[in-house]
Tab-separated table of N, CA and C in Angstrom:
chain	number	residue	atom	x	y	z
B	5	UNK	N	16.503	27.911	5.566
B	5	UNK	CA	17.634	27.030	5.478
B	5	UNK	C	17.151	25.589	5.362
B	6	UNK	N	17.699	24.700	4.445
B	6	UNK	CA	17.420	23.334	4.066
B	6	UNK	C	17.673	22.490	5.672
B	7	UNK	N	17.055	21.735	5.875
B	7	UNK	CA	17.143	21.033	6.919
B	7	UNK	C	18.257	19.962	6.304
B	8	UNK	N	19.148	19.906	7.147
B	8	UNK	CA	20.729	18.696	6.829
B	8	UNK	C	19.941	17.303	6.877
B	9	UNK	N	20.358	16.703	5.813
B	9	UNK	CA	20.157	14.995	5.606
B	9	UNK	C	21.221	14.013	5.940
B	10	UNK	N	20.970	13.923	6.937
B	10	UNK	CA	22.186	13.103	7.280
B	10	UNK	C	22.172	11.530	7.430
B	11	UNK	N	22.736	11.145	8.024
B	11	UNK	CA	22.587	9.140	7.891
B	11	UNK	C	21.537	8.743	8.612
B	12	UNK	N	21.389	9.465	9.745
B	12	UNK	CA	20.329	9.277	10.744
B	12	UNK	C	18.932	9.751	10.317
B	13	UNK	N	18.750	10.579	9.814
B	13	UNK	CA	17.470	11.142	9.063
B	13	UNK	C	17.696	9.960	7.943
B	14	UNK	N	18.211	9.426	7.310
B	14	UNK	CA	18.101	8.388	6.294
B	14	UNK	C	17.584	7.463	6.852
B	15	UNK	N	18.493	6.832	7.850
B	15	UNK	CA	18.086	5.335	8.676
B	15	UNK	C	16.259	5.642	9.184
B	16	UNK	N	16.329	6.799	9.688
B	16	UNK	CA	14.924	6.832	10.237
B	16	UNK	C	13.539	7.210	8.952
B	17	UNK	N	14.389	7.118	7.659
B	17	UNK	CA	13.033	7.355	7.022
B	17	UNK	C	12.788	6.322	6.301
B	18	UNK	N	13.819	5.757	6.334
B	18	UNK	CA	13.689	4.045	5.275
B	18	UNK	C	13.135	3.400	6.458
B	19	UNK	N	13.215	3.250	7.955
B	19	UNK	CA	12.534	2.734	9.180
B	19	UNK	C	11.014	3.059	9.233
B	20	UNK	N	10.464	4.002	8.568
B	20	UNK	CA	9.303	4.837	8.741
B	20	UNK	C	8.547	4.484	7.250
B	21	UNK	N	9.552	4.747	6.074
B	21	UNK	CA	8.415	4.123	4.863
B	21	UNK	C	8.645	2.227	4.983
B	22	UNK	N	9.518	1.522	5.673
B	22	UNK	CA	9.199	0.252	5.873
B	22	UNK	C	7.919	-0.140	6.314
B	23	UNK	N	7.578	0.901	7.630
B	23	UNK	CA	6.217	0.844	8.419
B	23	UNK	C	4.905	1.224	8.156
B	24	UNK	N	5.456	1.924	7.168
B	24	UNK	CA	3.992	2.319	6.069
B	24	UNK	C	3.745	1.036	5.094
B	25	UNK	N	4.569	0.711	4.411
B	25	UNK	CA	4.126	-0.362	3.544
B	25	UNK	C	3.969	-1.560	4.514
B	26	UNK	N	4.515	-2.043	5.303
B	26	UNK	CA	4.010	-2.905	6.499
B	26	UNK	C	2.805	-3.009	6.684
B	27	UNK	N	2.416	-1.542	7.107
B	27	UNK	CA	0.947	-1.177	7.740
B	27	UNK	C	-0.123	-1.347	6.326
B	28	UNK	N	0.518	-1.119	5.052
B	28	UNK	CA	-0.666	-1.536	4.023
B	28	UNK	C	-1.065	-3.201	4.182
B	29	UNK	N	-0.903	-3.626	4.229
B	29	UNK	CA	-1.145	-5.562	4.397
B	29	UNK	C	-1.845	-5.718	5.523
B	30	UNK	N	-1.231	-5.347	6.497
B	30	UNK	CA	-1.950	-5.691	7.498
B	30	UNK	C	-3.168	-4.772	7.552
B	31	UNK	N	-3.238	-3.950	7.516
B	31	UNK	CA	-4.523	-2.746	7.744
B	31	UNK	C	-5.552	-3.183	6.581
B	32	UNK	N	-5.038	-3.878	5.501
B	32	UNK	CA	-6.052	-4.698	4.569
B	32	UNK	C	-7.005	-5.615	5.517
B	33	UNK	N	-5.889	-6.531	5.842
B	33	UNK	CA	-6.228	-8.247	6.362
B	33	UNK	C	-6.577	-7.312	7.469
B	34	UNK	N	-6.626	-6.221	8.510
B	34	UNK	CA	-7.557	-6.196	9.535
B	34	UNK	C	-8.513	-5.557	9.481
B	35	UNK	N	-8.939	-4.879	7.843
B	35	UNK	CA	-9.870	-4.249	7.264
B	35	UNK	C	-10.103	-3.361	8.102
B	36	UNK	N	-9.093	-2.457	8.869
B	36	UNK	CA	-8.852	-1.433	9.437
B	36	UNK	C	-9.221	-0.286	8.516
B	37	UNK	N	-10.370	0.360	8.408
B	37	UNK	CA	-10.523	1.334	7.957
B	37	UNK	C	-9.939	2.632	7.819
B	38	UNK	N	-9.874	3.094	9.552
B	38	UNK	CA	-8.855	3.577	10.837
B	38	UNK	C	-7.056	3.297	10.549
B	39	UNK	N	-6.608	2.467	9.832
B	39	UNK	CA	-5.480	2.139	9.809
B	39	UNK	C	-5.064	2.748	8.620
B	40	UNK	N	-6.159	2.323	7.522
B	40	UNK	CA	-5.311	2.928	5.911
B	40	UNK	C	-5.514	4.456	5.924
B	41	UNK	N	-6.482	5.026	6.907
B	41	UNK	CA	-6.624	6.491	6.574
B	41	UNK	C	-5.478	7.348	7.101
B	42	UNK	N	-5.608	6.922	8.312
B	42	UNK	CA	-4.131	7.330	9.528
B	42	UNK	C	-2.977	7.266	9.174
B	43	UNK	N	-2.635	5.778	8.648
B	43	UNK	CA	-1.321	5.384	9.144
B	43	UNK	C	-0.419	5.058	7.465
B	44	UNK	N	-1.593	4.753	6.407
B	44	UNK	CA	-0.911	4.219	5.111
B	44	UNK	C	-1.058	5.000	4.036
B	45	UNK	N	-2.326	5.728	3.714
B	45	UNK	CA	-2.364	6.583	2.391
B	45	UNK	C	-2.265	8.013	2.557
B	46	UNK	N	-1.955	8.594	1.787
B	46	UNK	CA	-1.888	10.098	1.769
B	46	UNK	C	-3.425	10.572	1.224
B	47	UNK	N	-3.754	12.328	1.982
B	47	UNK	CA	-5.487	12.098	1.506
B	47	UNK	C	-5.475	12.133	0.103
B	48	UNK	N	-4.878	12.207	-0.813
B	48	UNK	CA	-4.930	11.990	-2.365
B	48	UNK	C	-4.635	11.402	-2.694
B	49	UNK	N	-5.042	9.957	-2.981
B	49	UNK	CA	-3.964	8.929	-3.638
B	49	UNK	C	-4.244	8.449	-5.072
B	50	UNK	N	-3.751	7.990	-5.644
B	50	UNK	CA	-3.856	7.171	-6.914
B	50	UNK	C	-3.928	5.414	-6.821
B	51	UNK	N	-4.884	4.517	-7.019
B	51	UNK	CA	-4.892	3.736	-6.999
B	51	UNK	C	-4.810	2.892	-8.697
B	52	UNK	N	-4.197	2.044	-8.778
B	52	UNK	CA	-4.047	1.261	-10.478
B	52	UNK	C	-3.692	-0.711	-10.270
B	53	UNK	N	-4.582	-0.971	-10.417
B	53	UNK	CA	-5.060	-2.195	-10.341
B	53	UNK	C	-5.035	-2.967	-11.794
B	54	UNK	N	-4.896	-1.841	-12.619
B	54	UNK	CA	-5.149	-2.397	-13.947
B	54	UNK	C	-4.619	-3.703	-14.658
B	55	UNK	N	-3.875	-3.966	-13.958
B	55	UNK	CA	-2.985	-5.538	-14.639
B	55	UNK	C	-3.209	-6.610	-13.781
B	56	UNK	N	-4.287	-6.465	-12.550
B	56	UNK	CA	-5.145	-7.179	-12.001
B	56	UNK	C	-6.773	-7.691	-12.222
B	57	UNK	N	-7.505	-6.503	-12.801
B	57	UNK	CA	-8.516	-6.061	-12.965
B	57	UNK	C	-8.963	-5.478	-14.302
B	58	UNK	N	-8.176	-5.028	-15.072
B	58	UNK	CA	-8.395	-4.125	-15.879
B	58	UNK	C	-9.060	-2.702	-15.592
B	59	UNK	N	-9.616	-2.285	-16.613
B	59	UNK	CA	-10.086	-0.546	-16.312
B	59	UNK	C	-9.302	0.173	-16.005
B	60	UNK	N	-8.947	1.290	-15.407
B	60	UNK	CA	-8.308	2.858	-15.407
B	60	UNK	C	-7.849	2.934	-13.979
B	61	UNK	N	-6.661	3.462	-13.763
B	61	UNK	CA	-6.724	3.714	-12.258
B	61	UNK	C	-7.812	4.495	-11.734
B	62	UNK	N	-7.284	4.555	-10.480
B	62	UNK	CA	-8.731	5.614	-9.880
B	62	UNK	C	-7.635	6.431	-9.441
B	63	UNK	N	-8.420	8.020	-9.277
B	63	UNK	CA	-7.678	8.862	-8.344
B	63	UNK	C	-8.585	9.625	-7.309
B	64	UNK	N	-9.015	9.140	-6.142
B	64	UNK	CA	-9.309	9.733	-4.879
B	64	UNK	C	-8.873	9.768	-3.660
B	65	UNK	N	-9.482	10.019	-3.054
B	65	UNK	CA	-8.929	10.458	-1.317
B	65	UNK	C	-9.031	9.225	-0.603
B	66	UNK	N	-7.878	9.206	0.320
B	66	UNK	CA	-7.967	8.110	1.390
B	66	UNK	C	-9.045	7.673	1.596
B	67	UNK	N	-9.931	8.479	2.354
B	67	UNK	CA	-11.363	7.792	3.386
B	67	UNK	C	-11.922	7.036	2.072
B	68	UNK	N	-12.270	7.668	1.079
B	68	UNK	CA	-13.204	7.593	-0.089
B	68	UNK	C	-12.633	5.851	-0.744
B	69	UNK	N	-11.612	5.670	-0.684
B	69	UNK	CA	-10.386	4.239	-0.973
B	69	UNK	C	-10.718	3.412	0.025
B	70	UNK	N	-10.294	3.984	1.347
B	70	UNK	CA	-11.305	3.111	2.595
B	70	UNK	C	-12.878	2.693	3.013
B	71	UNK	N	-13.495	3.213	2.072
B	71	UNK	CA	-14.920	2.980	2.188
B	71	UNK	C	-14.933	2.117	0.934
B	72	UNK	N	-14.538	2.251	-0.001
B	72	UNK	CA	-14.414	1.603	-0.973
B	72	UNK	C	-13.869	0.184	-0.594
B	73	UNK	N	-12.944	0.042	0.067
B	73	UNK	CA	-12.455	-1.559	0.608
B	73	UNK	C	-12.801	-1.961	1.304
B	74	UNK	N	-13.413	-1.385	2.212
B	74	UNK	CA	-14.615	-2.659	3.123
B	74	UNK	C	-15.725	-2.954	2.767
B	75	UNK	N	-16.575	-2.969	1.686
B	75	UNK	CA	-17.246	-4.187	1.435
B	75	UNK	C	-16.326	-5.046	0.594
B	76	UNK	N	-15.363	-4.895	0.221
B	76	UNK	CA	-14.589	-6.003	-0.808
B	76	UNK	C	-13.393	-6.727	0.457
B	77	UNK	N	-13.309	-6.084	1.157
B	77	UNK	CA	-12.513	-7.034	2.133
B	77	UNK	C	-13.410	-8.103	3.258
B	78	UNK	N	-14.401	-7.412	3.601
B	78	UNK	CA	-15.291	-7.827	4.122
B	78	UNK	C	-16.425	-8.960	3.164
B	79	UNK	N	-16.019	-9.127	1.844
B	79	UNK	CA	-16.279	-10.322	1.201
B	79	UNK	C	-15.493	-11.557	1.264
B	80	UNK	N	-14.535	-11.908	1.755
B	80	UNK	CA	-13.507	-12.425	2.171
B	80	UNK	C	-13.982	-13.230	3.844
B	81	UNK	N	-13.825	-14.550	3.519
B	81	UNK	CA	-13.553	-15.198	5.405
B	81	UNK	C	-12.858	-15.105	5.839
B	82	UNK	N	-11.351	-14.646	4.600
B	82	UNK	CA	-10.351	-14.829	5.326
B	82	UNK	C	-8.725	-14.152	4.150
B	83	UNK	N	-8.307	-13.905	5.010
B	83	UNK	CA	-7.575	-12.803	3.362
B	83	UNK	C	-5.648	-12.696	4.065
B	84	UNK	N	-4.648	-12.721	3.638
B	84	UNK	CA	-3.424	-12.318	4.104
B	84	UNK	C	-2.639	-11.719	2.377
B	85	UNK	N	-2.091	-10.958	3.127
B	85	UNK	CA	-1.490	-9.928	1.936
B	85	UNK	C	0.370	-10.051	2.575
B	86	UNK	N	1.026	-10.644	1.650
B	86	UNK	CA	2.224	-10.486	1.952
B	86	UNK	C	3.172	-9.923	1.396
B	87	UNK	N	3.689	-8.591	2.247
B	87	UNK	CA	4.581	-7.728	1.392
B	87	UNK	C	5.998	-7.969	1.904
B	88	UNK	N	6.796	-8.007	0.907
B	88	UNK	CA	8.114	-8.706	1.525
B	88	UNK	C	9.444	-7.811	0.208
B	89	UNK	N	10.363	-8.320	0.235
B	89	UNK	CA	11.632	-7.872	-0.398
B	89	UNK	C	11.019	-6.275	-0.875
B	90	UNK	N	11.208	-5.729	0.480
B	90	UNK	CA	10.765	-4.031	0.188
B	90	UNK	C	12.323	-3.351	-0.386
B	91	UNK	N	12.081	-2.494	-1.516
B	91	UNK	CA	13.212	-1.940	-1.722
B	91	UNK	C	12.788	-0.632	-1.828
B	92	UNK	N	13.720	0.177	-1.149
B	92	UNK	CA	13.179	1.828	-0.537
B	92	UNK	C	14.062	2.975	-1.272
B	93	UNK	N	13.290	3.102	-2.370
B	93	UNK	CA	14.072	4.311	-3.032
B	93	UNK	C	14.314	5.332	-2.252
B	94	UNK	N	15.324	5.816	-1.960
B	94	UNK	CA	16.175	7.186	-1.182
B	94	UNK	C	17.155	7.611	-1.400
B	95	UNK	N	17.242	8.825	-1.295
B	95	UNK	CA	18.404	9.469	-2.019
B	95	UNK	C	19.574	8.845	-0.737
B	96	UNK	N	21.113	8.609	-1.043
B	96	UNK	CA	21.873	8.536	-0.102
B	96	UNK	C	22.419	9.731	0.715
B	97	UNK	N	22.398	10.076	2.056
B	97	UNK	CA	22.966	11.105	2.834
B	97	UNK	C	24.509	11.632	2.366
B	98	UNK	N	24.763	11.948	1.063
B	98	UNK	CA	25.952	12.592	0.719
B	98	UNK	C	26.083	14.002	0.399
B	99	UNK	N	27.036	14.812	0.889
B	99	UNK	CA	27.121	15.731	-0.232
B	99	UNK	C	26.014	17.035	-0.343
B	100	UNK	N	25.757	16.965	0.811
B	100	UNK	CA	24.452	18.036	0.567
B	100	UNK	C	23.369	17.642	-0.054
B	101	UNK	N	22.977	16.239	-0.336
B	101	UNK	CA	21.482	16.140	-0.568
B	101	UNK	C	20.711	16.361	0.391
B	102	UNK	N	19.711	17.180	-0.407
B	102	UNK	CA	18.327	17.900	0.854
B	102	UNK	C	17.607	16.303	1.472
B	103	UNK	N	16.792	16.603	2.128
B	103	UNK	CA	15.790	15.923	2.864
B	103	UNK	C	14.933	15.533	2.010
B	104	UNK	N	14.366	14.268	1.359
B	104	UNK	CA	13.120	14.031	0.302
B	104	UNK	C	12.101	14.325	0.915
B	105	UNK	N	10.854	14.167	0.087
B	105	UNK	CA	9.873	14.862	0.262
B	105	UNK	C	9.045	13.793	-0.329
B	106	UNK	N	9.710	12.632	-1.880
B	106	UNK	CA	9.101	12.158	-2.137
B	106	UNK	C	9.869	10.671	-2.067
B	107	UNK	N	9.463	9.432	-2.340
B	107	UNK	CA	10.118	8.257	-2.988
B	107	UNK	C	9.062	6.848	-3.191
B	108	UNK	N	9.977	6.273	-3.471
B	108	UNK	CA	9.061	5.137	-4.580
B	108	UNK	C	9.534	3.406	-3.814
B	109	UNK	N	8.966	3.005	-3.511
B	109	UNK	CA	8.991	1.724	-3.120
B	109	UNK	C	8.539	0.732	-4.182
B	110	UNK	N	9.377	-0.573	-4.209
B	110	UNK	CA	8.737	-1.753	-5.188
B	110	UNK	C	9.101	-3.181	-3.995
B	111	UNK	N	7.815	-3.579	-4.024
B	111	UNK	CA	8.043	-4.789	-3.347
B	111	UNK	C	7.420	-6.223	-3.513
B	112	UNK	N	7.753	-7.152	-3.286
B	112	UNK	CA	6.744	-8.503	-3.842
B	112	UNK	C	5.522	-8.413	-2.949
B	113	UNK	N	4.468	-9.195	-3.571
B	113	UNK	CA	3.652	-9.108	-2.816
B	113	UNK	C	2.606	-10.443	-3.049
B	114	UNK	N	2.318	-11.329	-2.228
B	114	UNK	CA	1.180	-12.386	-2.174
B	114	UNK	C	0.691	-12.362	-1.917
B	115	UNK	N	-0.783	-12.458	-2.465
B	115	UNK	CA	-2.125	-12.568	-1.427
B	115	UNK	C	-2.819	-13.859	-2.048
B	116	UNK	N	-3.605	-14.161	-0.906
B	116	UNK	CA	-3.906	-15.444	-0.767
B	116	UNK	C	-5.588	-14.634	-0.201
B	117	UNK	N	-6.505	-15.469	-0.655
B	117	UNK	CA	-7.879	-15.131	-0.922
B	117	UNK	C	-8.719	-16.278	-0.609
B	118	UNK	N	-9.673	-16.511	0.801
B	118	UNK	CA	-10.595	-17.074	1.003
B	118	UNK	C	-11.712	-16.874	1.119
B	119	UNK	N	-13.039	-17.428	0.274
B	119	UNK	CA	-14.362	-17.239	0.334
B	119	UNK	C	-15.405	-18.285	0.053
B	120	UNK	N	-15.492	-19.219	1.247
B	120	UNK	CA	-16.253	-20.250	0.702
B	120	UNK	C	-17.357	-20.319	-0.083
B	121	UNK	N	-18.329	-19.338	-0.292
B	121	UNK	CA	-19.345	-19.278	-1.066
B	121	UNK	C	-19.132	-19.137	-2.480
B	122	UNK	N	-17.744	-19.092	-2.859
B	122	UNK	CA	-17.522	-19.174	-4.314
B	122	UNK	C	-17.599	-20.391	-4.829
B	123	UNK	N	-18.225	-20.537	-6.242
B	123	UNK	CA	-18.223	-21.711	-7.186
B	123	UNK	C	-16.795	-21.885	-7.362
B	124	UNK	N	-16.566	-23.352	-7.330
B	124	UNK	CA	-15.554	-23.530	-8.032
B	124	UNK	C	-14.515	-23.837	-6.609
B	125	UNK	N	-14.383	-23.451	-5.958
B	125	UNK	CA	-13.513	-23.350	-4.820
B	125	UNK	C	-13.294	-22.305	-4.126
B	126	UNK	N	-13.038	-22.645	-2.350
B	126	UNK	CA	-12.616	-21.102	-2.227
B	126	UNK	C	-11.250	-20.421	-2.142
B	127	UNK	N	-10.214	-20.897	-2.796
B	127	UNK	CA	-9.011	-20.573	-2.617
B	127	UNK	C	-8.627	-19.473	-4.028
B	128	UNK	N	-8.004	-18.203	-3.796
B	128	UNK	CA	-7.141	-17.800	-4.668
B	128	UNK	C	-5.743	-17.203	-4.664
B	129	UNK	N	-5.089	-17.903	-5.170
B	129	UNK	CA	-3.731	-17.154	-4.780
B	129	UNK	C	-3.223	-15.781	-6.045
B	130	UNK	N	-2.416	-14.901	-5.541
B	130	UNK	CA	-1.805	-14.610	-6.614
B	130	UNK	C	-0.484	-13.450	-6.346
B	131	UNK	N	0.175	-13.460	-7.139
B	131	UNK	CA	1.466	-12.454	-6.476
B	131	UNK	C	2.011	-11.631	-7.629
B	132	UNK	N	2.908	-11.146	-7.525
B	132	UNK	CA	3.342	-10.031	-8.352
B	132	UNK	C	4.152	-8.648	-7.760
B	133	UNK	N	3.924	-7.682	-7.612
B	133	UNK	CA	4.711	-6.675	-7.298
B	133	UNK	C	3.986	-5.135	-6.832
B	134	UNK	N	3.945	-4.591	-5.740
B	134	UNK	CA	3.888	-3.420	-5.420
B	134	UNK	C	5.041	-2.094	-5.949
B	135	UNK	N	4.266	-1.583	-7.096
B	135	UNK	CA	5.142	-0.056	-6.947
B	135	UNK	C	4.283	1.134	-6.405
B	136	UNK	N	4.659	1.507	-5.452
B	136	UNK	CA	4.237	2.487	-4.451
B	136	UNK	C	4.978	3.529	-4.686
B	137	UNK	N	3.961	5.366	-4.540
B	137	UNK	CA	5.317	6.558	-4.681
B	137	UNK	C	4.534	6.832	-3.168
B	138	UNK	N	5.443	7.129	-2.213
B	138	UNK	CA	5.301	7.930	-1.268
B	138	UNK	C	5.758	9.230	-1.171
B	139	UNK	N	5.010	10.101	0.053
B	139	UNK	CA	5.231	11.475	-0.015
B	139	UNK	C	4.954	11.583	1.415
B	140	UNK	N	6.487	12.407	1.545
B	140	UNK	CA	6.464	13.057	3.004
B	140	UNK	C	5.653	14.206	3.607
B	141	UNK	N	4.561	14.116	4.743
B	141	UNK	CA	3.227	14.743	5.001
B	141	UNK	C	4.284	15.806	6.088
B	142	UNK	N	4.305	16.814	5.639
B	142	UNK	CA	4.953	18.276	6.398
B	142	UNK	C	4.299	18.322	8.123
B	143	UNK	N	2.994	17.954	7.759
B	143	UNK	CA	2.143	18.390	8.992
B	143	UNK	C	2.647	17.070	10.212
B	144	UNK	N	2.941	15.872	9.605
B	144	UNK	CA	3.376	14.386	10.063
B	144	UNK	C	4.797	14.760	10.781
B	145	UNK	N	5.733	15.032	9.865
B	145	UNK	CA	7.042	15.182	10.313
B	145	UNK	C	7.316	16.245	11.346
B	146	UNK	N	6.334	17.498	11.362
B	146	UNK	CA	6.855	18.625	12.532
B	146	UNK	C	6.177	18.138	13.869
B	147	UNK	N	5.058	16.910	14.164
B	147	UNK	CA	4.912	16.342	15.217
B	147	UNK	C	5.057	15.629	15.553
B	148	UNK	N	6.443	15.172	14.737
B	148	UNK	CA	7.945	13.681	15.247
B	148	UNK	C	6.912	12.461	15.309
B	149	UNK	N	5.743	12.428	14.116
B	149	UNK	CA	5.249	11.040	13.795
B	149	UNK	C	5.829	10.340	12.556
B	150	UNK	N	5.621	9.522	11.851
B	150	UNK	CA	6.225	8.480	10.685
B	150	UNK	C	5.171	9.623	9.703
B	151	UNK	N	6.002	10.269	8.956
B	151	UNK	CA	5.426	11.138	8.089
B	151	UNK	C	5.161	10.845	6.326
B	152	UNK	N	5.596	9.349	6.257
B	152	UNK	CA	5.035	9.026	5.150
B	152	UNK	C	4.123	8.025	4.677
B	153	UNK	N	3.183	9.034	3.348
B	153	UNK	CA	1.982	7.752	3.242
B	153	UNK	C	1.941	7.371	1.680
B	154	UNK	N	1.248	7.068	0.966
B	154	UNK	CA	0.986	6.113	0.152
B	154	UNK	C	0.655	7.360	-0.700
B	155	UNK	N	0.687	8.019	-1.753
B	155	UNK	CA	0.090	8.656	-3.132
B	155	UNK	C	-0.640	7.995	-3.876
B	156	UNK	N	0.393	7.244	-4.533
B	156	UNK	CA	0.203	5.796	-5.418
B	156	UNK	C	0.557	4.713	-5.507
B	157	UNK	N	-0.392	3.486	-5.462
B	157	UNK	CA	-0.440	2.287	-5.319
B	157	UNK	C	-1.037	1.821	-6.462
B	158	UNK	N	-0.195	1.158	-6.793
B	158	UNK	CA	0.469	0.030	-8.488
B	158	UNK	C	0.417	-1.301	-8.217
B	159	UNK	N	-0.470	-2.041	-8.149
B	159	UNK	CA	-0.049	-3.701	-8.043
B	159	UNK	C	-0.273	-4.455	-9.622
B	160	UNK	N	0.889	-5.064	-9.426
B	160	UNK	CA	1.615	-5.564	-11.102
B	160	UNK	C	1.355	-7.273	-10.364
B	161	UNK	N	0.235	-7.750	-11.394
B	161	UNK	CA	0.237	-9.172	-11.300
B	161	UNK	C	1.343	-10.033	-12.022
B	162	UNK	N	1.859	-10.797	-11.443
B	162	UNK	CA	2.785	-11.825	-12.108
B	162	UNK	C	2.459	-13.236	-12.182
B	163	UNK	N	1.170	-13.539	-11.121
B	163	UNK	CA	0.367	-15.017	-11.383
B	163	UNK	C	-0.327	-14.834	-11.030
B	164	UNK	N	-1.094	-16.014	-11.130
B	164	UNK	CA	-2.347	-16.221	-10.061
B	164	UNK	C	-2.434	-17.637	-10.165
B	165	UNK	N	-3.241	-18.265	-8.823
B	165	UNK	CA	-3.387	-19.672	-8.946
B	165	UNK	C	-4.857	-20.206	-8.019
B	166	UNK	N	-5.745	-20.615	-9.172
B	166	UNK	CA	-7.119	-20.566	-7.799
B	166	UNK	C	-8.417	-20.354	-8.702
B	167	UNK	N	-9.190	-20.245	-8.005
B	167	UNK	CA	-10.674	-20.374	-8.091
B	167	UNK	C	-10.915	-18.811	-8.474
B	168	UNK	N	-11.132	-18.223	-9.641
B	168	UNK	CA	-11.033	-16.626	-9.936
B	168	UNK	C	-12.446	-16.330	-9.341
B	169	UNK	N	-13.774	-16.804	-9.027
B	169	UNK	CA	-14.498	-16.763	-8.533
B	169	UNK	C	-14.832	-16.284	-7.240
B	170	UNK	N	-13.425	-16.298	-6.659
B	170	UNK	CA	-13.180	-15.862	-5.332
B	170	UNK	C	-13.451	-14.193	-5.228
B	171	UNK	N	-12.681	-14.255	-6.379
B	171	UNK	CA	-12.381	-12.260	-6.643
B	171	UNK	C	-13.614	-11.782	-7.445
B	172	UNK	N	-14.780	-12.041	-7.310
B	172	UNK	CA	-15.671	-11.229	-8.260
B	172	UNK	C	-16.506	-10.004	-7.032
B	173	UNK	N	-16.392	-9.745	-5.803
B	173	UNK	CA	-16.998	-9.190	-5.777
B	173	UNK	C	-15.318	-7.799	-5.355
B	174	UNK	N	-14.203	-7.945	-5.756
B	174	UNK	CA	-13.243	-6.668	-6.454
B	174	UNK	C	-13.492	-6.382	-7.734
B	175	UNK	N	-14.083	-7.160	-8.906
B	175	UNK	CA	-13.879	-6.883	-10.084
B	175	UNK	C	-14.542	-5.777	-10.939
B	176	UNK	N	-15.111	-5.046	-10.228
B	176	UNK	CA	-15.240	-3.693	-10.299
B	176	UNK	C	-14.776	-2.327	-10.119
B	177	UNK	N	-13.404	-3.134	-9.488
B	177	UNK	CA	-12.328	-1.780	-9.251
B	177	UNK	C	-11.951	-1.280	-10.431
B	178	UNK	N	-12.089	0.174	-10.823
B	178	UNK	CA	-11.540	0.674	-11.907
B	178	UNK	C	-12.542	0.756	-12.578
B	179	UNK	N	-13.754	0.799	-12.764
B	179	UNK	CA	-14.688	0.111	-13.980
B	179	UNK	C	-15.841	1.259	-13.478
């Protein structure tokens, strides 16, 4: 039997993928290794940088994404990632819609980039947009934890402003 979707299972899952994309920014800026594996990506994810970086998305596993971002975060003195106007694709509790399993988040996003040893300056700014698909982890939800994580992560540049020098030791993502 379909488990009932009701307003309250709604309220609590748009409360729960808020806290996942929350937890991506910060678990960056605290280069929480421990944080993106646990709490933000699913173990398969898709990463696509490409309109930042160029090259191909990548598609691997959490840890493998987390080992991968600490030496590039850890190039950084100093780093804040700001995710803000989150909009939480979900089906509405009407009518017999089942329980999702999957959905898609798009949200703004700024990061701001410090590294004094760069030529040129150490400031970079730049912003643009997170599209994220999340997926509800079966094993997450039957032990009444926040059961959704990250699949795929899409960051869509819309500026930048700064010393690009800052970002050369990411510019190998994808490549």
């Amino acid at each position: 039997m379909a488990v009932p979707y009701d307003t309250l299972a709604y309220l609590l899952d748009r409360a729960n993928v808020h806290d996942t994309v929350t937890r991506l920014g910060i678990n960056l800026d605290l280069e929480s290794r421990e944080g993106l594996i646990k709490d933000v990506y699913a173990p398969q994810v898709t990463i696509d940088y490409t309109s930042m970086l160029g090259g191909s998305p990548v598609e691997t596993t959490n840890e493998k994404w987390a080992d991968d971002l600490d030496p590039m975060m850890e190039s950084f003195d100093g780093k804040q990632h700001l995710v803000t106007s989150v909009l939480i694709e979900l089906p509405q509790p009407v009518n017999g819609v089942a329980k999702p399993d999957k959905c898609r988040v798009i949200a703004n996003v700024n990061g701001h980039l410090f590294r004094r040893a760069a030529r040129g300056g150490p400031m970079m700014h730049n912003g643009g947009r997170y599209v994220l698909d999340l997926v509800r982890l079966p094993e997450l939800d039957k032990r009444g934890e926040n059961p959704w994580r990250i699949s795929k992560h899409t960051a869509v540049l819309s500026w930048e402003d700064g010393n690009s020098d800052v970002m050369t030791t990411v510019s190998g993502l994808g490549h």
